[in-house]
Coordinates of C-alpha atoms in Angstrom, one line a residue:
Chain A
M67 CA 268.2 -64.4 -32.0
R68 CA 265.6 -66.7 -30.1
G69 CA 266.7 -68.4 -27.0
W70 CA 267.3 -72.1 -26.5
I71 CA 264.3 -74.5 -26.1
I72 CA 265.3 -77.3 -23.7
P73 CA 262.7 -80.1 -23.2
I74 CA 263.9 -82.6 -20.5
G75 CA 262.2 -86.2 -20.2
G76 CA 261.4 -86.1 -16.6
K77 CA 263.2 -87.7 -13.6
L78 CA 266.2 -85.4 -14.0
L79 CA 269.3 -86.6 -12.2
A80 CA 272.3 -85.8 -14.5
P81 CA 273.7 -82.5 -13.0
S82 CA 275.3 -81.7 -16.4
I83 CA 271.9 -80.8 -17.9
L84 CA 271.1 -78.1 -15.4
D85 CA 274.8 -76.9 -15.4
R86 CA 274.6 -76.3 -19.2
F87 CA 271.1 -74.5 -18.8
V88 CA 272.6 -72.3 -16.1
A89 CA 275.7 -71.5 -18.2
L90 CA 273.7 -70.6 -21.2
S91 CA 271.6 -68.3 -18.9
G92 CA 274.6 -66.4 -17.9
G93 CA 276.3 -68.6 -15.1
A94 CA 276.7 -66.8 -11.8
A95 CA 274.8 -63.8 -13.3
A96 CA 271.9 -65.9 -14.4
R97 CA 268.4 -65.0 -13.2
I98 CA 266.2 -68.0 -13.3
A99 CA 262.5 -67.9 -13.0
I100 CA 260.9 -71.2 -12.0
I101 CA 257.3 -72.0 -13.0
P102 CA 255.9 -74.7 -10.8
T103 CA 252.2 -74.3 -12.1
A104 CA 252.0 -78.0 -13.5
S105 CA 252.7 -79.6 -10.0
S106 CA 250.2 -80.2 -7.3
E107 CA 253.0 -80.2 -4.7
P108 CA 253.0 -76.9 -2.9
D109 CA 256.9 -76.9 -2.3
M110 CA 257.8 -77.7 -5.8
G111 CA 258.9 -74.1 -6.5
A112 CA 261.0 -73.8 -3.4
F113 CA 262.6 -77.2 -4.1
Y114 CA 263.9 -75.9 -7.4
E115 CA 265.0 -72.6 -5.9
R116 CA 267.4 -74.7 -3.8
V117 CA 268.4 -76.9 -6.7
F118 CA 269.4 -73.8 -8.7
Q119 CA 271.3 -72.3 -5.7
R120 CA 273.3 -75.5 -5.6
H121 CA 274.1 -75.0 -9.3
G122 CA 275.5 -71.6 -8.3
V123 CA 272.5 -69.3 -9.2
T124 CA 272.0 -66.7 -6.6
Q125 CA 268.9 -65.2 -8.4
A126 CA 266.5 -68.2 -8.7
K127 CA 262.9 -67.4 -7.9
A128 CA 259.6 -69.5 -8.0
L129 CA 256.7 -67.6 -9.5
N130 CA 253.7 -69.8 -8.4
F131 CA 251.1 -68.9 -11.1
E132 CA 248.4 -71.1 -9.5
R133 CA 245.3 -69.4 -10.8
R134 CA 244.6 -67.4 -14.0
S135 CA 244.3 -64.3 -11.9
D136 CA 247.8 -64.7 -10.6
C137 CA 249.0 -64.1 -14.2
D138 CA 248.3 -60.5 -13.9
D139 CA 250.6 -60.0 -10.9
R140 CA 252.9 -57.1 -11.8
D141 CA 255.8 -57.9 -9.7
W142 CA 255.9 -61.5 -10.9
L143 CA 255.5 -60.3 -14.6
E144 CA 258.4 -57.8 -14.1
W145 CA 260.7 -60.5 -12.4
L146 CA 259.9 -62.9 -15.4
G147 CA 260.5 -60.3 -18.0
G148 CA 263.9 -59.8 -16.6
A149 CA 264.9 -63.4 -16.3
T150 CA 267.6 -64.8 -18.5
G151 CA 266.3 -68.5 -18.2
V152 CA 262.9 -70.0 -17.3
F153 CA 262.6 -73.5 -15.9
I154 CA 259.0 -75.1 -16.0
T155 CA 258.6 -78.0 -13.7
G156 CA 256.7 -81.3 -14.1
G157 CA 253.2 -82.3 -13.2
N158 CA 250.2 -82.0 -15.5
Q159 CA 250.7 -80.1 -18.7
L160 CA 247.1 -79.1 -18.9
K161 CA 247.5 -77.2 -15.8
L162 CA 250.1 -75.1 -17.6
S163 CA 247.9 -74.5 -20.6
T164 CA 244.7 -73.8 -18.8
T165 CA 246.3 -71.5 -16.3
L166 CA 249.0 -69.6 -18.5
G167 CA 247.3 -69.7 -21.9
G168 CA 246.2 -66.5 -23.2
T169 CA 247.5 -64.6 -20.2
P170 CA 250.2 -62.1 -19.9
V171 CA 252.6 -64.8 -18.6
G172 CA 252.2 -66.7 -21.9
H173 CA 252.8 -63.4 -23.8
V174 CA 255.9 -62.4 -21.8
L175 CA 257.4 -66.0 -22.2
R176 CA 256.9 -66.0 -26.0
E177 CA 258.1 -62.4 -26.4
R178 CA 261.2 -62.7 -24.3
H179 CA 262.1 -66.1 -25.7
A180 CA 262.0 -64.6 -29.2
A181 CA 264.4 -61.9 -27.9
G182 CA 266.9 -64.5 -26.5
M183 CA 265.6 -65.9 -23.0
H184 CA 266.2 -69.6 -22.7
I185 CA 263.3 -71.8 -21.6
A186 CA 263.8 -75.4 -20.2
G187 CA 261.0 -77.7 -19.0
T188 CA 261.0 -81.2 -17.6
S189 CA 258.2 -83.7 -17.9
A190 CA 254.9 -81.8 -18.3
G191 CA 257.0 -78.7 -18.6
A192 CA 258.7 -80.2 -21.7
A193 CA 255.4 -81.2 -23.4
Y194 CA 254.1 -77.6 -23.0
L195 CA 256.9 -75.8 -24.9
S196 CA 255.9 -76.4 -28.4
E197 CA 252.8 -75.0 -30.4
H198 CA 251.1 -78.4 -30.6
M199 CA 251.0 -80.1 -27.2
I200 CA 250.2 -83.7 -26.4
A201 CA 247.6 -83.4 -23.5
Y202 CA 247.3 -87.1 -22.9
G203 CA 247.1 -90.4 -24.6
A204 CA 247.3 -94.2 -24.4
E205 CA 250.5 -96.3 -24.1
G206 CA 251.8 -98.6 -26.6
S207 CA 254.1 -98.5 -29.6
S208 CA 251.6 -98.8 -32.5
P209 CA 249.6 -95.8 -33.6
R210 CA 245.8 -96.0 -33.4
A211 CA 243.3 -93.3 -34.5
G212 CA 242.3 -91.2 -31.5
M213 CA 244.9 -92.6 -29.1
V214 CA 246.4 -89.0 -28.5
T215 CA 244.6 -85.8 -27.4
M216 CA 246.4 -82.6 -28.6
C217 CA 245.8 -79.0 -28.0
A218 CA 247.6 -75.6 -28.1
G219 CA 250.8 -75.4 -26.0
L220 CA 253.1 -72.5 -25.3
G221 CA 254.1 -72.0 -28.9
L222 CA 257.9 -71.6 -28.8
T223 CA 258.2 -73.6 -32.0
N224 CA 255.8 -75.6 -34.3
R225 CA 258.6 -77.6 -35.8
V226 CA 258.4 -80.4 -33.2
I227 CA 255.8 -82.1 -31.1
I228 CA 257.4 -83.2 -27.8
D229 CA 256.7 -86.3 -25.8
Q230 CA 258.4 -87.1 -22.6
H231 CA 259.1 -90.1 -20.2
F232 CA 259.3 -91.5 -23.8
R233 CA 260.9 -95.0 -23.4
Q234 CA 259.8 -95.4 -19.8
R235 CA 256.1 -95.0 -20.7
D236 CA 256.0 -96.6 -24.1
R237 CA 254.8 -93.6 -26.0
L238 CA 256.0 -94.2 -29.6
G239 CA 252.5 -95.0 -30.6
R240 CA 250.9 -91.8 -29.4
L241 CA 253.7 -89.7 -31.0
L242 CA 253.4 -91.5 -34.3
T243 CA 249.5 -90.9 -34.1
A244 CA 250.1 -87.1 -33.7
L245 CA 252.2 -87.1 -36.6
A246 CA 249.9 -89.3 -38.7
Y247 CA 247.2 -86.6 -38.4
N248 CA 249.5 -84.1 -40.2
P249 CA 253.0 -85.1 -41.1
F250 CA 254.3 -81.7 -40.7
A251 CA 256.2 -81.3 -37.5
F252 CA 259.0 -83.6 -36.3
G253 CA 258.2 -85.9 -33.5
L254 CA 260.6 -85.5 -30.5
G255 CA 260.5 -88.2 -27.8
V256 CA 262.6 -87.5 -24.8
D257 CA 263.7 -90.2 -22.4
E258 CA 263.8 -89.6 -18.6
D259 CA 267.0 -88.0 -17.3
T260 CA 267.8 -86.7 -20.9
A261 CA 267.5 -83.3 -22.5
A262 CA 267.2 -82.2 -26.1
F263 CA 269.1 -78.8 -26.4
I264 CA 267.4 -77.0 -29.4
G265 CA 269.6 -74.2 -30.4
P266 CA 268.6 -70.8 -32.0
D267 CA 269.8 -72.5 -35.3
D268 CA 267.3 -75.3 -34.9
T269 CA 270.1 -77.9 -34.2
I270 CA 269.2 -80.4 -31.6
D271 CA 271.9 -82.1 -29.4
V272 CA 271.4 -84.5 -26.7
M273 CA 272.6 -84.8 -23.0
G274 CA 271.8 -87.2 -20.3
T275 CA 271.6 -90.8 -19.7
G276 CA 268.8 -91.9 -22.1
S277 CA 268.2 -91.0 -25.7
I278 CA 265.9 -88.8 -27.8
T279 CA 263.8 -90.3 -30.6
I280 CA 263.4 -88.1 -33.7
I281 CA 260.6 -89.0 -36.1
D282 CA 261.0 -87.1 -39.5
P283 CA 257.8 -87.3 -41.4
T284 CA 259.1 -85.6 -44.5
N285 CA 259.1 -88.8 -46.6
V286 CA 255.8 -90.1 -45.3
S287 CA 254.1 -91.4 -48.5
F288 CA 250.7 -92.4 -46.9
S289 CA 248.7 -92.0 -43.7
S290 CA 245.3 -93.9 -43.3
I291 CA 244.1 -91.9 -40.3
A292 CA 241.5 -89.8 -42.3
E293 CA 239.5 -93.0 -42.9
A294 CA 240.2 -94.9 -39.6
E295 CA 237.5 -95.2 -36.8
P296 CA 238.6 -94.2 -33.3
G297 CA 240.7 -96.9 -31.8
E298 CA 241.5 -98.6 -35.1
A299 CA 245.0 -99.5 -36.1
I300 CA 246.4 -97.2 -38.8
T301 CA 248.7 -97.5 -41.7
L302 CA 251.7 -95.0 -41.8
L303 CA 254.3 -95.4 -44.5
G304 CA 257.7 -93.9 -44.8
A305 CA 258.5 -92.2 -41.5
T306 CA 262.2 -91.8 -40.7
L307 CA 263.4 -92.7 -37.3
H308 CA 266.5 -91.6 -35.4
L309 CA 267.7 -92.5 -32.1
L310 CA 270.2 -90.0 -30.5
A311 CA 272.2 -90.6 -27.4
A312 CA 274.4 -87.9 -25.7
G313 CA 276.5 -86.1 -28.1
A314 CA 274.5 -86.9 -31.3
S315 CA 272.6 -84.1 -33.0
F316 CA 270.0 -83.4 -35.6
N317 CA 269.3 -80.3 -37.6
L318 CA 265.6 -79.5 -38.1
R319 CA 266.2 -77.5 -41.2
T320 CA 268.6 -79.7 -43.0
R321 CA 267.1 -83.0 -41.6
L322 CA 270.8 -84.2 -41.1
A323 CA 271.4 -86.5 -38.1
V324 CA 275.1 -86.5 -37.0
A325 CA 276.3 -89.3 -34.6
T326 CA 279.5 -87.5 -33.4
A327 CA 280.9 -87.9 -30.0
S328 CA 280.1 -85.0 -27.6
T329 CA 283.5 -83.6 -27.9
T330 CA 282.8 -82.7 -31.5
S331 CA 279.1 -81.8 -31.4
P332 CA 278.1 -78.8 -33.5
H333 CA 277.4 -76.9 -30.2
D334 CA 280.9 -77.4 -28.8
A335 CA 282.3 -74.0 -29.9
L336 CA 279.4 -72.3 -28.2
N337 CA 279.7 -74.6 -25.1
A338 CA 283.3 -73.8 -24.9
A339 CA 282.7 -70.1 -25.0
L340 CA 280.4 -70.5 -22.0
G341 CA 283.4 -71.3 -19.9
D342 CA 284.2 -73.8 -17.2
S343 CA 280.9 -74.2 -15.5
L344 CA 279.7 -76.2 -18.3
V345 CA 280.0 -80.0 -17.9
T346 CA 279.1 -82.0 -21.1
A347 CA 277.6 -85.4 -20.9
E348 CA 279.9 -88.2 -21.4
Chain B
M392 CA 251.0 -58.1 -46.3
R393 CA 249.4 -61.5 -46.0
G394 CA 246.4 -62.5 -47.9
W395 CA 242.9 -62.9 -46.7
I396 CA 241.9 -66.0 -44.8
I397 CA 238.3 -66.9 -45.7
P398 CA 236.7 -69.7 -43.9
I399 CA 233.0 -70.7 -45.2
G400 CA 230.8 -72.8 -43.1
G401 CA 229.8 -75.3 -45.7
K402 CA 226.5 -75.5 -48.0
L403 CA 227.7 -72.4 -49.9
L404 CA 224.7 -70.7 -51.7
A405 CA 225.1 -67.0 -51.4
P406 CA 226.8 -65.9 -54.7
S407 CA 228.1 -62.7 -53.0
I408 CA 230.7 -64.7 -51.0
L409 CA 232.4 -66.1 -54.1
D410 CA 232.0 -62.8 -55.9
R411 CA 234.0 -61.0 -53.1
F412 CA 236.7 -63.8 -53.0
V413 CA 237.0 -63.5 -56.8
A414 CA 237.1 -59.6 -56.6
L415 CA 239.8 -59.8 -53.9
S416 CA 241.8 -62.1 -56.1
G417 CA 241.8 -59.8 -59.0
G418 CA 238.4 -60.1 -60.7
A419 CA 238.6 -61.0 -64.4
A420 CA 242.4 -61.3 -64.0
A421 CA 242.1 -63.7 -61.0
R422 CA 243.9 -67.0 -61.1
I423 CA 242.1 -69.5 -58.8
A424 CA 243.6 -72.8 -57.8
I425 CA 241.1 -75.3 -56.6
I426 CA 242.2 -77.9 -54.0
P427 CA 239.6 -80.8 -53.9
T428 CA 241.7 -83.2 -51.8
A429 CA 239.2 -83.3 -49.0
S430 CA 236.4 -84.7 -51.1
S431 CA 235.8 -88.4 -52.0
E432 CA 233.8 -87.2 -55.1
P433 CA 236.0 -87.5 -58.2
D434 CA 234.4 -84.5 -60.1
M435 CA 234.5 -82.0 -57.2
G436 CA 237.3 -80.1 -58.8
A437 CA 235.7 -79.8 -62.2
F438 CA 232.4 -78.7 -60.5
Y439 CA 234.3 -75.7 -58.8
E440 CA 236.0 -74.9 -62.1
R441 CA 232.6 -74.4 -63.6
V442 CA 231.4 -72.5 -60.6
F443 CA 234.3 -70.1 -60.9
Q444 CA 233.8 -69.7 -64.6
R445 CA 230.3 -68.7 -63.9
H446 CA 231.7 -66.0 -61.5
G447 CA 233.8 -64.6 -64.4
V448 CA 237.1 -66.4 -63.7
T449 CA 238.8 -67.6 -66.9
Q450 CA 241.8 -69.0 -65.1
A451 CA 240.4 -71.5 -62.6
K452 CA 242.1 -74.9 -62.3
A453 CA 241.5 -77.9 -60.2
L454 CA 244.8 -79.3 -58.7
N455 CA 243.8 -82.8 -57.5
F456 CA 246.5 -83.6 -54.9
E457 CA 245.0 -87.1 -54.1
R458 CA 248.2 -88.8 -52.8
R459 CA 251.2 -87.4 -51.0
S460 CA 253.4 -88.2 -54.2
D461 CA 251.1 -85.9 -56.2
C462 CA 252.4 -82.9 -54.0
D463 CA 255.7 -83.0 -55.7
D464 CA 254.1 -82.5 -59.3
R465 CA 256.1 -79.6 -60.6
D466 CA 253.5 -78.3 -63.0
W467 CA 250.8 -78.2 -60.5
L468 CA 253.2 -76.6 -57.9
E469 CA 254.1 -73.9 -60.4
W470 CA 250.4 -73.2 -61.2
L471 CA 249.8 -73.0 -57.5
G472 CA 252.6 -70.7 -57.0
G473 CA 251.2 -68.2 -59.5
A474 CA 247.6 -68.3 -58.2
T475 CA 246.1 -65.2 -56.8
G476 CA 243.5 -67.1 -54.8
V477 CA 243.1 -70.7 -53.5
F478 CA 239.8 -72.3 -52.8
I479 CA 239.8 -75.5 -50.7
T480 CA 236.6 -77.6 -50.9
G481 CA 234.7 -79.7 -48.4
G482 CA 235.0 -83.3 -47.4
N483 CA 237.2 -84.6 -44.6
Q484 CA 239.8 -82.2 -43.2
L485 CA 242.0 -85.2 -42.3
K486 CA 242.5 -86.0 -45.9
L487 CA 243.9 -82.4 -46.3
S488 CA 246.2 -82.7 -43.3
T489 CA 247.4 -86.2 -44.2
T490 CA 247.9 -85.6 -47.8
L491 CA 249.3 -82.1 -47.9
G492 CA 250.9 -81.7 -44.4
G493 CA 254.7 -81.5 -44.6
T494 CA 254.8 -81.5 -48.5
P495 CA 255.8 -78.7 -50.9
V496 CA 252.0 -78.0 -51.4
G497 CA 251.7 -76.9 -47.8
H498 CA 254.9 -75.0 -47.9
V499 CA 253.9 -73.0 -51.1
L500 CA 250.4 -72.3 -49.6
R501 CA 251.9 -70.9 -46.5
E502 CA 254.7 -68.8 -48.2
R503 CA 252.4 -67.4 -50.9
H504 CA 249.8 -66.6 -48.4
A505 CA 252.3 -64.6 -46.3
A506 CA 253.1 -62.7 -49.6
G507 CA 249.6 -61.8 -50.3
M508 CA 247.7 -64.8 -51.8
H509 CA 244.1 -65.2 -50.6
I510 CA 242.9 -68.6 -49.3
A511 CA 239.3 -69.6 -49.0
G512 CA 238.0 -72.9 -47.7
T513 CA 234.5 -74.4 -47.3
S514 CA 233.6 -76.9 -44.6
A515 CA 236.6 -79.2 -44.2
G516 CA 238.4 -76.7 -46.2
A517 CA 237.6 -74.0 -43.5
A518 CA 238.6 -76.2 -40.7
Y519 CA 242.0 -76.9 -42.2
L520 CA 243.1 -73.2 -42.6
S521 CA 244.5 -72.5 -39.1
E522 CA 247.3 -73.8 -37.1
H523 CA 245.1 -75.9 -34.6
M524 CA 242.6 -77.9 -36.5
I525 CA 239.5 -79.6 -35.1
A526 CA 239.8 -83.1 -36.7
Y527 CA 236.6 -84.4 -35.3
G528 CA 234.4 -84.4 -32.2
A529 CA 231.0 -85.0 -30.6
E530 CA 228.0 -82.9 -30.9
G531 CA 226.3 -80.8 -28.3
S532 CA 226.5 -77.4 -26.7
S533 CA 228.3 -78.2 -23.3
P534 CA 231.9 -78.9 -23.3
R535 CA 233.2 -82.2 -22.0
A536 CA 236.8 -83.4 -21.6
G537 CA 238.0 -85.2 -24.6
M538 CA 235.0 -84.4 -26.8
V539 CA 237.1 -82.9 -29.5
T540 CA 240.1 -84.2 -31.3
M541 CA 242.7 -81.6 -32.6
C542 CA 245.7 -81.7 -34.7
A543 CA 247.9 -79.5 -36.7
G544 CA 246.2 -77.7 -39.7
L545 CA 247.7 -75.7 -42.6
G546 CA 248.9 -73.0 -40.2
L547 CA 247.7 -69.6 -41.8
T548 CA 247.0 -68.3 -38.3
N549 CA 247.1 -69.4 -34.8
R550 CA 244.8 -66.7 -33.4
V551 CA 241.6 -68.7 -34.3
I552 CA 240.3 -72.3 -34.1
I553 CA 237.7 -72.6 -36.8
D554 CA 234.7 -74.9 -36.6
Q555 CA 232.1 -75.1 -39.3
H556 CA 228.3 -76.2 -40.0
F557 CA 228.5 -74.6 -36.7
R558 CA 224.8 -74.0 -35.7
Q559 CA 223.5 -76.8 -38.0
R560 CA 225.6 -79.6 -36.2
D561 CA 225.4 -78.1 -32.7
R562 CA 229.2 -77.7 -32.3
L563 CA 229.5 -75.1 -29.5
G564 CA 230.5 -77.7 -27.0
R565 CA 233.4 -79.1 -29.0
L566 CA 234.7 -75.6 -29.8
L567 CA 234.5 -74.5 -26.1
T568 CA 236.4 -77.8 -25.2
A569 CA 239.1 -76.8 -27.7
L570 CA 239.5 -73.6 -26.0
A571 CA 239.2 -74.9 -22.4
Y572 CA 242.4 -76.8 -23.0
N573 CA 244.2 -73.6 -23.7
P574 CA 242.4 -70.3 -23.6
F575 CA 244.8 -68.7 -26.0
A576 CA 243.1 -68.6 -29.4
F577 CA 239.8 -67.3 -30.3
G578 CA 237.0 -69.8 -31.3
L579 CA 235.4 -69.1 -34.7
G580 CA 232.2 -71.0 -35.4
V581 CA 231.0 -70.5 -38.9
D582 CA 227.4 -71.4 -39.9
E583 CA 226.5 -72.9 -43.3
D584 CA 226.2 -70.5 -46.2
T585 CA 228.2 -67.9 -44.3
A586 CA 231.8 -66.7 -44.4
A587 CA 234.3 -65.0 -42.1
F588 CA 236.5 -62.6 -44.1
I589 CA 239.7 -62.3 -42.0
G590 CA 241.6 -59.4 -43.4
P591 CA 245.4 -58.8 -43.3
D592 CA 244.7 -56.4 -40.4
D593 CA 243.0 -59.3 -38.4
T594 CA 239.6 -57.8 -38.7
I595 CA 237.0 -60.4 -39.4
D596 CA 233.7 -59.4 -41.2
V597 CA 230.7 -61.6 -42.0
M598 CA 228.9 -62.4 -45.3
G599 CA 226.1 -64.8 -45.9
T600 CA 222.7 -65.9 -44.6
G601 CA 223.9 -67.4 -41.1
S602 CA 226.1 -66.0 -38.4
I603 CA 229.5 -66.6 -37.0
T604 CA 230.2 -67.2 -33.4
I605 CA 233.3 -65.7 -31.7
I606 CA 234.4 -67.0 -28.4
D607 CA 236.9 -64.7 -26.8
P608 CA 238.8 -66.5 -24.0
T609 CA 240.8 -63.5 -22.8
N610 CA 238.8 -63.1 -19.6
V611 CA 238.5 -66.8 -18.8
S612 CA 239.2 -67.0 -15.1
F613 CA 239.1 -70.8 -14.7
S614 CA 239.1 -74.1 -16.7
S615 CA 238.7 -77.5 -14.8
I616 CA 239.8 -79.5 -17.8
A617 CA 243.2 -80.4 -16.3
E618 CA 241.5 -82.4 -13.7
A619 CA 238.5 -83.7 -15.7
E620 CA 238.2 -87.5 -16.7
P621 CA 237.5 -88.1 -20.4
G622 CA 233.8 -87.5 -21.0
E623 CA 233.2 -85.6 -17.8
A624 CA 231.4 -82.2 -17.9
I625 CA 233.9 -79.3 -17.4
T626 CA 233.7 -75.9 -15.7
L627 CA 234.8 -72.9 -17.8
L628 CA 234.3 -69.4 -16.4
G629 CA 234.3 -66.0 -18.1
A630 CA 234.4 -66.8 -21.8
T631 CA 232.9 -63.8 -23.9
L632 CA 230.6 -64.8 -26.6
H633 CA 229.7 -62.7 -29.7
L634 CA 227.3 -63.6 -32.5
L635 CA 227.8 -61.7 -35.7
A636 CA 225.5 -61.7 -38.7
A637 CA 226.3 -60.0 -42.2
G638 CA 227.9 -56.6 -41.9
A639 CA 229.1 -57.1 -38.3
S640 CA 232.9 -57.3 -37.6
F641 CA 235.3 -58.2 -35.0
N642 CA 239.0 -57.3 -34.4
L643 CA 241.2 -60.1 -33.3
R644 CA 243.9 -57.6 -31.9
T645 CA 241.7 -55.1 -30.2
R646 CA 238.9 -57.7 -29.4
L647 CA 236.4 -55.1 -30.4
A648 CA 233.1 -56.2 -32.0
V649 CA 231.2 -53.8 -34.1
A650 CA 227.6 -54.3 -35.1
T651 CA 227.5 -51.9 -38.0
A652 CA 225.3 -52.6 -41.1
S653 CA 227.2 -53.8 -43.9
T654 CA 227.2 -50.5 -45.7
T655 CA 229.6 -49.1 -43.0
S656 CA 231.6 -52.3 -42.3
P657 CA 235.4 -51.5 -41.7
H658 CA 236.2 -53.2 -45.0
D659 CA 233.8 -51.1 -47.1
A660 CA 236.4 -48.7 -48.4
L661 CA 238.5 -51.8 -49.7
N662 CA 235.2 -53.5 -51.0
A663 CA 234.3 -50.4 -52.9
A664 CA 237.8 -50.1 -54.4
L665 CA 237.4 -53.6 -55.7
G666 CA 234.6 -52.4 -58.0
D667 CA 231.3 -53.4 -59.4
S668 CA 231.9 -57.2 -59.4
L669 CA 231.5 -57.2 -55.5
V670 CA 228.0 -57.7 -54.2
T671 CA 227.8 -57.4 -50.5
A672 CA 225.4 -59.6 -48.4
E673 CA 222.2 -57.9 -47.2

């Protein structure tokens, strides 16, 4: 069974999000690898080592893959291969794809995730998780041809395209543009201080102080983007929009959104089994 | 075993390419579905029905999925599901992704291909085949940030990013740009009147009068695109370039290129088994 995929929208404050990530990863026995590659701040890795120590993790280690040649480091690869959870920091998602893409690090992350390792990422780290990554784009809520630049990401799933700082940076337009090119994947916009916990069963539930935006393109009847000139406004008909705050959930297979309170979320049984270290968002 | 993936670079003249596609699909017993969705010419489907009849196929049928609502047509879906080979015509690849993406047609194509159905596409039809599709971009041989627009394609493989009319439209720069964003997939540039036959074993061999360009990013040591402004020239170090004419081959798993003559290509045993209808390119 594959591990959880946990995109976080940036500006993480709610301690419950990391508490749950740690609990999923084994609690006090968790072994968390931190990948600060996206960041230009040299002490970002050490900062998150301390954060995870405060969350009760004794084995938290920053692996600073700064250059592509770093991605062949045997000791770091071995540590990464033995991790139960991986946390990818914010910064610039293109630093992640250009540094890790096609290297043994990308390979180990995909392989170990398929075998059950959980991977969380915040901000740029969230954008990088899926197969189709938003590299950059313009602000605004209306889609326009060419307003988004996409490329290949880490590839943990191709069912969602993730965007972050979603409400705060007015990114609905660029996420709709990404879907207008091919209404195949779901759009997943994650607000700051908010996380989408995507379970191995492809159910997403929400924690944190903001909301997540799901765009379901299944019933899109028309997209004009094939005929639009760059910068031109486009027509897109029939997208389904869900906004989910903490406790609500959405299943990517059945396409069913459920607005239950967090105390009855579909992951509650699992959460309960993880024990006392887990604090759900209220 | 999955079916063959056969991108053709456009301006198809060499009859040997379609002969081999037909032979792979069952020869006289082949059942070829033609998808003319990319084209704006209303008789494109009928044109290819006649082409395949001249190649000895009695069951060749154009399924003109023009609108997304056409993609629910039960009769067409049933015919598509029973096809042994699918041929996707040229035109505009965004008409393919916007019309078929996320519909039952896309689903049937992926599922049946995984079970052994062969899928060929020319020009826009070639670009559409892989998971990461080049939607459009600028001409020129040097990569520049933002010179290529990518989105999700059909998704038969994520190991290659395909570009077509490759030499004729001077597209090395935009394909290098696509790889510079994430040096994970191989770049596969296909010249006009040339086909890359990608076997179920991930070996590619070449037929036709042009060549295919393989860009292997495995040893890329540096890409500056994370820091580049849109339009700015980028640094990309260590990409391996192979140019393959008819008879040469490349394996996507071992990364080995072989410059054998067509008479000793790795697919020759298979080709021979397909019988007399097959004419190899000379």
